Amino acid sequence: MTRFYCDVLGCQIERARQDIGLIQMRAGQSLIDLVPVDGELGKKGGAAPGVEGRNMDHLCLRVEPFDPLAVIAHLIKHGVVPGETKNRYGADGYGPSIYINDPEGNVIELKGPPSS
């Protein structure tokens, strides 16, 4: 998971607390907390996401500059199958986005700047 978030999404490991099972990944101005389900924190949260259910719908990351063809080429180069580029509503209004799945099935939206 850390390799995916670093190599594919460009995150950096900011802090790791192996004692409680927490890896914090820097994504621009945000942090993504990765919690192994068999660690201290993970045991409190139930089962991992899978075909039978998820514990969130998706997370969204802003990508700037957003060049859909370059994003898609980068994803394919790393073996990630991107969804179609669509104009979707988000925190800053409508704008282009691409949905992908991380290695454990979590859905990630890669979002460009608002178009209107």
PDB file of C-alpha atoms in Angstrom, residues 8 24 26 39 48-50 56-57 77 80 82 85 105 112:
ATOM      1  CA  VAL A   8       1.503   6.020  -8.156  1.00  0.00           C
ATOM      2  CA  GLN A  24       0.745   8.750   7.667  1.00  0.00           C
ATOM      3  CA  ARG A  26       1.531  13.325   2.934  1.00  0.00           C
ATOM      4  CA  GLY A  39      -2.522  -3.507  14.089  1.00  0.00           C
ATOM      5  CA  ALA A  48     -10.878  -4.492   5.665  1.00  0.00           C
ATOM      6  CA  PRO A  49     -12.694  -3.255   2.537  1.00  0.00           C
ATOM      7  CA  GLY A  50     -13.655  -5.978   0.114  1.00  0.00           C
ATOM      8  CA  MET A  56     -16.040   4.582   3.048  1.00  0.00           C
ATOM      9  CA  ASP A  57     -17.248   5.473  -0.423  1.00  0.00           C
ATOM     10  CA  LYS A  77       2.435   2.725 -16.615  1.00  0.00           C
ATOM     11  CA  VAL A  80      -3.570   0.881 -12.545  1.00  0.00           C
ATOM     12  CA  PRO A  82      -8.359   4.149 -14.620  1.00  0.00           C
ATOM     13  CA  THR A  85     -12.639  10.981 -17.175  1.00  0.00           C
ATOM     14  CA  GLY A 105     -10.036  -1.903  -3.208  1.00  0.00           C
ATOM     15  CA  GLY A 112      -8.834  18.470 -11.487  1.00  0.00           C
TER      16      GLY A 112
END
